[in-house]
mmCIF file of N, CA and C in Angstrom:
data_model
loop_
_atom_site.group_PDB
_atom_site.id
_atom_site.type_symbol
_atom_site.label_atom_id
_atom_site.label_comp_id
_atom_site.label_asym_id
_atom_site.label_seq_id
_atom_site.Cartn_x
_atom_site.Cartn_y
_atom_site.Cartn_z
ATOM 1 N N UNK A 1 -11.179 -23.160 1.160
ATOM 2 C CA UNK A 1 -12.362 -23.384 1.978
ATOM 3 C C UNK A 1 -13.596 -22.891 1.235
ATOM 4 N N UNK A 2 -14.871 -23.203 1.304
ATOM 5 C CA UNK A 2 -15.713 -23.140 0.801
ATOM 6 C C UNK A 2 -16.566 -22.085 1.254
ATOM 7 N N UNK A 3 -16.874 -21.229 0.681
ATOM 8 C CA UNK A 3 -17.446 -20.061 0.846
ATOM 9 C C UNK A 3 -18.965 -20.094 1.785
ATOM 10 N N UNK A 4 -19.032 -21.197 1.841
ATOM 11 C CA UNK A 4 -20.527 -22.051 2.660
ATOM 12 C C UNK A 4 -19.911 -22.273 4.163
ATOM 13 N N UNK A 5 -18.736 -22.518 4.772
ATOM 14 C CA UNK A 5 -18.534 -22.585 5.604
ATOM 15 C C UNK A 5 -17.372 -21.296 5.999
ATOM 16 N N UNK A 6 -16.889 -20.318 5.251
ATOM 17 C CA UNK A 6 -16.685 -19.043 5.887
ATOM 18 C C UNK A 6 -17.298 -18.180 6.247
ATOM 19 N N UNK A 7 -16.558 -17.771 7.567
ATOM 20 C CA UNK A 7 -17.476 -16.784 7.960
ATOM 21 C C UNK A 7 -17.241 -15.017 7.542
ATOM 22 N N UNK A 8 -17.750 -14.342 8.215
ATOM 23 C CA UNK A 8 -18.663 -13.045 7.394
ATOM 24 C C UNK A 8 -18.265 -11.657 8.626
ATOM 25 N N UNK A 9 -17.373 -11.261 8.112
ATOM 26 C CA UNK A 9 -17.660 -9.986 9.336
ATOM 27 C C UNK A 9 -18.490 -9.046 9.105
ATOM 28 N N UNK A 10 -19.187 -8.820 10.301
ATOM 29 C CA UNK A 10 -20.470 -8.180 10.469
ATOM 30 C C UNK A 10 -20.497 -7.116 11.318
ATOM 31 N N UNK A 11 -18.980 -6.691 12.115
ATOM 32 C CA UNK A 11 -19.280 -5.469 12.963
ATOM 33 C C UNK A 11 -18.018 -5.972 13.194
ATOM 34 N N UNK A 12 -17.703 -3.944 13.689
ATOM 35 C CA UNK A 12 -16.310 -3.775 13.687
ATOM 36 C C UNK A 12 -16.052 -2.589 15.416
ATOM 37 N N UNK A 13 -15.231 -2.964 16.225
ATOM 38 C CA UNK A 13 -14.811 -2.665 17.485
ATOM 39 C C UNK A 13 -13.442 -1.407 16.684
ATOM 40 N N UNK A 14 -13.783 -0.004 16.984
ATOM 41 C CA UNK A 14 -12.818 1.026 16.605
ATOM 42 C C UNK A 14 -11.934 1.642 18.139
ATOM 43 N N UNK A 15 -10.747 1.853 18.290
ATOM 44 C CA UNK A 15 -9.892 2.748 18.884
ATOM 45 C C UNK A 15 -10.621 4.014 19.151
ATOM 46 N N UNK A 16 -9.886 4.977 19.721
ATOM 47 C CA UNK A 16 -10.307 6.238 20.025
ATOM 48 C C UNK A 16 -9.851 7.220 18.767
ATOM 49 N N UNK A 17 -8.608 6.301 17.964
ATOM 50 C CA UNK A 17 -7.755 7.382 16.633
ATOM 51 C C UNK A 17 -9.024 6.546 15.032
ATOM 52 N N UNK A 18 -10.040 5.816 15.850
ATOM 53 C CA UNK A 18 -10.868 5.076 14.346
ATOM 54 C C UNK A 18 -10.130 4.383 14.083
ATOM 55 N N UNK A 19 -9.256 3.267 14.494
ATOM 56 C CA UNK A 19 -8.272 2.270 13.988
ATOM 57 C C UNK A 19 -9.361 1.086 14.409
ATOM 58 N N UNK A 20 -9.248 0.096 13.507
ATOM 59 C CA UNK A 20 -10.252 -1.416 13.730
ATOM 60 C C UNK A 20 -9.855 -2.069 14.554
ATOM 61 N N UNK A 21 -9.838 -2.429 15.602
ATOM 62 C CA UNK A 21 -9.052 -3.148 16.545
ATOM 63 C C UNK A 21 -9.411 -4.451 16.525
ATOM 64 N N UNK A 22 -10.864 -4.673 16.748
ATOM 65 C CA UNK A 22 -11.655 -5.919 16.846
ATOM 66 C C UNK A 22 -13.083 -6.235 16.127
ATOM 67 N N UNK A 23 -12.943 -7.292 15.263
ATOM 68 C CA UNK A 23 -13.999 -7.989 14.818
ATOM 69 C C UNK A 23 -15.157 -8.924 15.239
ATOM 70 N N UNK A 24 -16.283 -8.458 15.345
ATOM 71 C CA UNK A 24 -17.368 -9.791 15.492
ATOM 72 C C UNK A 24 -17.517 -10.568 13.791
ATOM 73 N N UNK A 25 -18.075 -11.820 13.889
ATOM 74 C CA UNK A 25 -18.305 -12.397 12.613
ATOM 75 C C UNK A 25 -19.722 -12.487 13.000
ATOM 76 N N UNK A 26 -20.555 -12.904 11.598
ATOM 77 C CA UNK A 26 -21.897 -13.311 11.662
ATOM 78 C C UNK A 26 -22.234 -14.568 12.355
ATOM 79 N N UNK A 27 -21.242 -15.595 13.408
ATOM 80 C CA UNK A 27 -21.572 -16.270 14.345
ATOM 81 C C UNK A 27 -21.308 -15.533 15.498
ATOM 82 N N UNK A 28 -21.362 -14.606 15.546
ATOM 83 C CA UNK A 28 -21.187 -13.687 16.808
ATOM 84 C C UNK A 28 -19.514 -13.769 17.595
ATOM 85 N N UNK A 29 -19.066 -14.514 17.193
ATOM 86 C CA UNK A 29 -17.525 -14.565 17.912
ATOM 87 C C UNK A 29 -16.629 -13.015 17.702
ATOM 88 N N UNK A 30 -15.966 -12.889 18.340
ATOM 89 C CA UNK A 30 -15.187 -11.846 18.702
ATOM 90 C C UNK A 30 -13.693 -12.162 18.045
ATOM 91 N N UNK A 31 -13.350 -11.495 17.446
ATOM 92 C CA UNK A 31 -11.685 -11.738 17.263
ATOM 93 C C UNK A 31 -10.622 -9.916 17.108
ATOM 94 N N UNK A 32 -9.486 -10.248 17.643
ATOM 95 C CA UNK A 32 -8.763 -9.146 17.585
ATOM 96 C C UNK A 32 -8.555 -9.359 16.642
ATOM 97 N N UNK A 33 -8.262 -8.080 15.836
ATOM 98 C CA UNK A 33 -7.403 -7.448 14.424
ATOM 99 C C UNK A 33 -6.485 -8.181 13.793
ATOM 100 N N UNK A 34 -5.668 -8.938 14.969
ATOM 101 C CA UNK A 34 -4.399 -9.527 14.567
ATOM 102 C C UNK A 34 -4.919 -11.173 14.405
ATOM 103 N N UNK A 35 -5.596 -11.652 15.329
ATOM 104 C CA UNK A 35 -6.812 -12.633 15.068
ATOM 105 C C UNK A 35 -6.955 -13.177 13.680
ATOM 106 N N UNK A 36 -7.933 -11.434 13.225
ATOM 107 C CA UNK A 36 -8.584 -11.902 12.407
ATOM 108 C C UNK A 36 -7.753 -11.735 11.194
ATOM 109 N N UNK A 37 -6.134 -10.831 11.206
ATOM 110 C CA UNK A 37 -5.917 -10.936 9.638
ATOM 111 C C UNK A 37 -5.210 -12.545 9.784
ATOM 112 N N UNK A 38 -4.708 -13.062 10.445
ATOM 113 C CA UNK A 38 -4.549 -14.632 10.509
ATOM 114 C C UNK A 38 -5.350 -15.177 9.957
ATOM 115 N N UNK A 39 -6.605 -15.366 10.434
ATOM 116 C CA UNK A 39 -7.857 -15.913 10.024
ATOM 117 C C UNK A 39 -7.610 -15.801 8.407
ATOM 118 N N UNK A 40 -7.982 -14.627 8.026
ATOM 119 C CA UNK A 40 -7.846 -13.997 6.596
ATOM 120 C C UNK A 40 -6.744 -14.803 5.315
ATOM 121 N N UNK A 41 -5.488 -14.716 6.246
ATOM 122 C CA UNK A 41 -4.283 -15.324 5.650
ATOM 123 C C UNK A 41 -4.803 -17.134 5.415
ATOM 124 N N UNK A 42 -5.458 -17.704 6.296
ATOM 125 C CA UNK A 42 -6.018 -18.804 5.821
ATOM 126 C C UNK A 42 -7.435 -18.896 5.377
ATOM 127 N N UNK A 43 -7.323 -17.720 4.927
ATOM 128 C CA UNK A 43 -8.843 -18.192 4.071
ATOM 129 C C UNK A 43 -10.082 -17.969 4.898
ATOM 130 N N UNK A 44 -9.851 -18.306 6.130
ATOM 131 C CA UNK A 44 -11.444 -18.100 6.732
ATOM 132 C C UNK A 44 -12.706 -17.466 6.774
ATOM 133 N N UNK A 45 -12.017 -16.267 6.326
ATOM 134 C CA UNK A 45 -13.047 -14.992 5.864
ATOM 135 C C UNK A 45 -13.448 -15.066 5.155
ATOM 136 N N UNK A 46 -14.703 -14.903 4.774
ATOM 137 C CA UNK A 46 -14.899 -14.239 3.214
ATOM 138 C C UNK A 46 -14.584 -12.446 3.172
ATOM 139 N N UNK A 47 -14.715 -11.905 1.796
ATOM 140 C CA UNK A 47 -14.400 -10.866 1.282
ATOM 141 C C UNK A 47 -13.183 -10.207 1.947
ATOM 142 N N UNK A 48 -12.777 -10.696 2.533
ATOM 143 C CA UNK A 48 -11.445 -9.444 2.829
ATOM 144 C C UNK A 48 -9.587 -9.778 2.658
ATOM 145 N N UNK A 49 -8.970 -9.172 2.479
ATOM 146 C CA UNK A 49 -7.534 -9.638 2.256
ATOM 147 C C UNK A 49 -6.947 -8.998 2.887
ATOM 148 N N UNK A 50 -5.501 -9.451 3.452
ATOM 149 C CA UNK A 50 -4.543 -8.741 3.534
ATOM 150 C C UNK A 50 -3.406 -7.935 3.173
ATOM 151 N N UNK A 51 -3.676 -6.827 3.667
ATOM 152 C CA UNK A 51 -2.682 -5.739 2.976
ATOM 153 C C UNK A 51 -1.652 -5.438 3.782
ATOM 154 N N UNK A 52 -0.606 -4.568 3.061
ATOM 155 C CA UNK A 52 0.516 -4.166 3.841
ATOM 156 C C UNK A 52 0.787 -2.967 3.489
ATOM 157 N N UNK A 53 0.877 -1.905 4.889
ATOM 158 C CA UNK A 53 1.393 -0.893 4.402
ATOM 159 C C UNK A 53 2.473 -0.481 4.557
ATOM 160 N N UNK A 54 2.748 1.231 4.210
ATOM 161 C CA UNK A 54 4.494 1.583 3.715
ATOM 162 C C UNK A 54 5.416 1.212 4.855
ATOM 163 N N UNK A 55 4.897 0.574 5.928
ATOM 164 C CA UNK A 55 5.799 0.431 7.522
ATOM 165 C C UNK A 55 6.079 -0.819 7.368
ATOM 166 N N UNK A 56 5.313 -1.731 6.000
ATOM 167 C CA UNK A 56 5.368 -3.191 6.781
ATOM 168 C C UNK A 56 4.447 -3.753 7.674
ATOM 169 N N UNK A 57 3.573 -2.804 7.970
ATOM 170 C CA UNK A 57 2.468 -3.288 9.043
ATOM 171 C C UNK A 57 1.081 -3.925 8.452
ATOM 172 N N UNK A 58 0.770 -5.192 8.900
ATOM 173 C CA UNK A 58 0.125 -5.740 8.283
ATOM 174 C C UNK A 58 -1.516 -5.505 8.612
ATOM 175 N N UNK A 59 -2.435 -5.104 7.583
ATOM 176 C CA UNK A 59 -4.177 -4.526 7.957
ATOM 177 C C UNK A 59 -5.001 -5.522 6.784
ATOM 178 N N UNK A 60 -6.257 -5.365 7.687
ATOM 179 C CA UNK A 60 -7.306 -6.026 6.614
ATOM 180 C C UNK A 60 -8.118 -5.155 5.896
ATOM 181 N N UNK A 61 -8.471 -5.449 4.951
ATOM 182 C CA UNK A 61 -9.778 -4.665 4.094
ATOM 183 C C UNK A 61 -10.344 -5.534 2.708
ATOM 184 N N UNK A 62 -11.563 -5.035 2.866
ATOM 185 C CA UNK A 62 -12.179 -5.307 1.935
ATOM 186 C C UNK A 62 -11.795 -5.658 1.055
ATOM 187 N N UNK A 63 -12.490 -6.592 -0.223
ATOM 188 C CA UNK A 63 -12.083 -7.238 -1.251
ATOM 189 C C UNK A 63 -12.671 -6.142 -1.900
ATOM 190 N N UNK A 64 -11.776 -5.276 -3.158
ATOM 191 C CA UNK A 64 -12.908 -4.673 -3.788
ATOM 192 C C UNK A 64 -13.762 -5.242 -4.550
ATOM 193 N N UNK A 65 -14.927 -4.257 -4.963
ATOM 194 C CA UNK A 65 -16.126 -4.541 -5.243
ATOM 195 C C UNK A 65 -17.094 -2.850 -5.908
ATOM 196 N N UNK A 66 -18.005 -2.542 -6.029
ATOM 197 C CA UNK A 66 -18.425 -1.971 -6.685
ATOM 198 C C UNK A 66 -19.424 -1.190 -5.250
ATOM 199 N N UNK A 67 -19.487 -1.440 -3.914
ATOM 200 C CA UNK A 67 -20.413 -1.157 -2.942
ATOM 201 C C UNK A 67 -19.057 -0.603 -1.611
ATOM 202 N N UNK A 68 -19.379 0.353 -1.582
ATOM 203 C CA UNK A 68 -18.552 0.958 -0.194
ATOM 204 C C UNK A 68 -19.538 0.371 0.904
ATOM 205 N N UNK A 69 -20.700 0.088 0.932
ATOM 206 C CA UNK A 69 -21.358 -0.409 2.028
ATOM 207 C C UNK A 69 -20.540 -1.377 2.865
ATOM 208 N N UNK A 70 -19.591 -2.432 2.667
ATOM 209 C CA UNK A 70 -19.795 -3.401 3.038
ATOM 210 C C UNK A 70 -17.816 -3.287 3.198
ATOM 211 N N UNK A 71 -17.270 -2.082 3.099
ATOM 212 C CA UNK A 71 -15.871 -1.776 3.493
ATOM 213 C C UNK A 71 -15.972 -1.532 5.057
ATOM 214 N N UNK A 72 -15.032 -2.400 5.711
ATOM 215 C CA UNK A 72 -14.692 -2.845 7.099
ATOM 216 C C UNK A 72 -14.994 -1.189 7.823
ATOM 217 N N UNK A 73 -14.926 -0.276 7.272
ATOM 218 C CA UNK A 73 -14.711 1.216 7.843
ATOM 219 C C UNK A 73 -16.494 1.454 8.065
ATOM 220 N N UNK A 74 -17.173 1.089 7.373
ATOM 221 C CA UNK A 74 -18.603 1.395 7.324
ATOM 222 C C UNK A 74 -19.400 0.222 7.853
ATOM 223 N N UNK A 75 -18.614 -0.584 8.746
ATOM 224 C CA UNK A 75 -19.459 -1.447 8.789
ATOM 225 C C UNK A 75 -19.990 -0.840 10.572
ATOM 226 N N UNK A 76 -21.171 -1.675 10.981
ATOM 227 C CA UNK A 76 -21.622 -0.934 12.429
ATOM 228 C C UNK A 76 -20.418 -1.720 13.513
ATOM 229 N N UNK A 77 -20.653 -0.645 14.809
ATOM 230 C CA UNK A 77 -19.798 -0.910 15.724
ATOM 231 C C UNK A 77 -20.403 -1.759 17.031
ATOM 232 N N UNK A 78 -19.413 -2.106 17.530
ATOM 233 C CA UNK A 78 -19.971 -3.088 18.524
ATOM 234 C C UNK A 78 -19.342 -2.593 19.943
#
């Protein structure tokens, strides 16, 4: 998909333990966590991938890059 028509997460919905639960994108839509690493798995996103950690449990984050600004953890909350 073309980087012209993916969209952009722009704010991030945290738990009470700071876990990401839910995403807005820069069209304002809302998506859960699980949502959005789907989304991710097809491409929809820009900058972010899916990871897996030591449980098998599947999370999103950032593509690295050279700017912590723009890591899912620092981004503003909604």
């Amino acid at each position: 998909m073309d980087n012209n028509k993916k969209t952009k997460i722009t704010k991030v919905r945290k738990n009470s333990e700071g876990e990401i639960t839910d995403v807005m994108t820069d069209n304002g839509n809302i998506y859960s966590i699980d949502q959005a690493i789907m989304m991710a798995k097809d491409n929809a996103i820009q900058g972010v991938n899916v990871g897996k950690s030591r449980n098998g449990r599947e999370f999103l984050r950032s593509n690295p890059n050279d700017s912590e600004n723009d890591n899912l953890d620092n981004l503003p909350t909604f």
